[in-house]
Amino acid sequence: MPPEELRMFLFGVLGGLSVEAINVVRTYESGKPLAPRYTRPVYLIVRVLLALGGGVVAAAHKTGSDLLSLHIGASVPAILQVLAAKPPD
């Protein structure tokens, strides 16, 4: 993988992980206990896979922009949720 694509991939992964990090910080700052899902290996593995998917999508777009790669990586989980949602009746 060329260095440019690797950088876009890593920024995409960072974007995907940052969304979850923001959720953890928001929960911590509210004084609420951390959700039990964060102790479950399956949940953590899936979140890492989603972040890696964000990196793949960012690299595939060949944006050449670190900021755009970060945005793409952060948006991939939301896009996949919409695609996986049950269509309206």
PDB file of C-alpha atoms in Angstrom, residues 16-77:
ATOM      1  CA  GLY A  16     -14.143   5.610  13.250  1.00  0.00           C
ATOM      2  CA  LEU A  17     -12.535   5.156  16.662  1.00  0.00           C
ATOM      3  CA  SER A  18     -13.000   8.801  17.614  1.00  0.00           C
ATOM      4  CA  VAL A  19     -16.784   8.495  17.428  1.00  0.00           C
ATOM      5  CA  GLU A  20     -16.725   5.791  20.082  1.00  0.00           C
ATOM      6  CA  ALA A  21     -14.195   7.704  22.157  1.00  0.00           C
ATOM      7  CA  ILE A  22     -16.517  10.715  22.165  1.00  0.00           C
ATOM      8  CA  ASN A  23     -19.368   8.503  23.383  1.00  0.00           C
ATOM      9  CA  VAL A  24     -17.203   7.192  26.240  1.00  0.00           C
ATOM     10  CA  VAL A  25     -16.086  10.690  27.253  1.00  0.00           C
ATOM     11  CA  ARG A  26     -19.659  12.010  27.109  1.00  0.00           C
ATOM     12  CA  THR A  27     -20.872   9.184  29.366  1.00  0.00           C
ATOM     13  CA  TYR A  28     -17.980   9.675  31.774  1.00  0.00           C
ATOM     14  CA  GLU A  29     -18.563  13.417  32.024  1.00  0.00           C
ATOM     15  CA  SER A  30     -22.265  12.919  32.710  1.00  0.00           C
ATOM     16  CA  GLY A  31     -21.382  10.899  35.823  1.00  0.00           C
ATOM     17  CA  LYS A  32     -23.237   7.831  34.567  1.00  0.00           C
ATOM     18  CA  PRO A  33     -21.592   4.420  34.738  1.00  0.00           C
ATOM     19  CA  LEU A  34     -20.046   3.132  31.545  1.00  0.00           C
ATOM     20  CA  ALA A  35     -22.374   0.830  29.626  1.00  0.00           C
ATOM     21  CA  PRO A  36     -21.715  -2.894  30.113  1.00  0.00           C
ATOM     22  CA  ARG A  37     -21.218  -3.280  26.346  1.00  0.00           C
ATOM     23  CA  TYR A  38     -17.734  -1.792  26.725  1.00  0.00           C
ATOM     24  CA  THR A  39     -16.660  -4.847  28.724  1.00  0.00           C
ATOM     25  CA  ARG A  40     -17.878  -7.302  26.097  1.00  0.00           C
ATOM     26  CA  PRO A  41     -15.167  -8.507  23.712  1.00  0.00           C
ATOM     27  CA  VAL A  42     -17.638  -9.013  20.855  1.00  0.00           C
ATOM     28  CA  TYR A  43     -18.737  -5.378  21.005  1.00  0.00           C
ATOM     29  CA  LEU A  44     -15.151  -4.131  21.078  1.00  0.00           C
ATOM     30  CA  ILE A  45     -14.161  -6.374  18.171  1.00  0.00           C
ATOM     31  CA  VAL A  46     -17.118  -5.169  16.091  1.00  0.00           C
ATOM     32  CA  ARG A  47     -16.288  -1.516  16.821  1.00  0.00           C
ATOM     33  CA  VAL A  48     -12.693  -2.090  15.738  1.00  0.00           C
ATOM     34  CA  LEU A  49     -13.920  -3.824  12.565  1.00  0.00           C
ATOM     35  CA  LEU A  50     -16.196  -0.863  11.831  1.00  0.00           C
ATOM     36  CA  ALA A  51     -13.273   1.508  12.316  1.00  0.00           C
ATOM     37  CA  LEU A  52     -11.146  -0.602   9.972  1.00  0.00           C
ATOM     38  CA  GLY A  53     -14.010  -0.510   7.478  1.00  0.00           C
ATOM     39  CA  GLY A  54     -13.970   3.259   7.741  1.00  0.00           C
ATOM     40  CA  GLY A  55     -10.280   3.182   6.938  1.00  0.00           C
ATOM     41  CA  VAL A  56     -10.882   0.987   3.905  1.00  0.00           C
ATOM     42  CA  VAL A  57     -13.623   3.278   2.590  1.00  0.00           C
ATOM     43  CA  ALA A  58     -11.458   6.358   3.155  1.00  0.00           C
ATOM     44  CA  ALA A  59      -8.520   4.788   1.329  1.00  0.00           C
ATOM     45  CA  ALA A  60     -10.767   3.568  -1.499  1.00  0.00           C
ATOM     46  CA  HIS A  61     -12.011   7.112  -2.101  1.00  0.00           C
ATOM     47  CA  LYS A  62      -8.391   8.285  -2.577  1.00  0.00           C
ATOM     48  CA  THR A  63      -9.324  11.682  -1.220  1.00  0.00           C
ATOM     49  CA  GLY A  64      -5.782  12.898  -0.657  1.00  0.00           C
ATOM     50  CA  SER A  65      -7.161  14.815   2.328  1.00  0.00           C
ATOM     51  CA  ASP A  66      -6.536  13.795   5.927  1.00  0.00           C
ATOM     52  CA  LEU A  67      -9.571  15.707   7.153  1.00  0.00           C
ATOM     53  CA  LEU A  68     -11.896  14.170   4.576  1.00  0.00           C
ATOM     54  CA  SER A  69     -10.537  10.710   5.382  1.00  0.00           C
ATOM     55  CA  LEU A  70     -11.266  11.372   9.069  1.00  0.00           C
ATOM     56  CA  HIS A  71     -14.836  12.420   8.215  1.00  0.00           C
ATOM     57  CA  ILE A  72     -15.393   9.387   6.021  1.00  0.00           C
ATOM     58  CA  GLY A  73     -14.124   7.046   8.734  1.00  0.00           C
ATOM     59  CA  ALA A  74     -16.395   8.661  11.310  1.00  0.00           C
ATOM     60  CA  SER A  75     -19.442   8.432   9.055  1.00  0.00           C
ATOM     61  CA  VAL A  76     -19.130   4.804   7.932  1.00  0.00           C
ATOM     62  CA  PRO A  77     -20.888   3.299  11.011  1.00  0.00           C
TER      63      PRO A  77
END
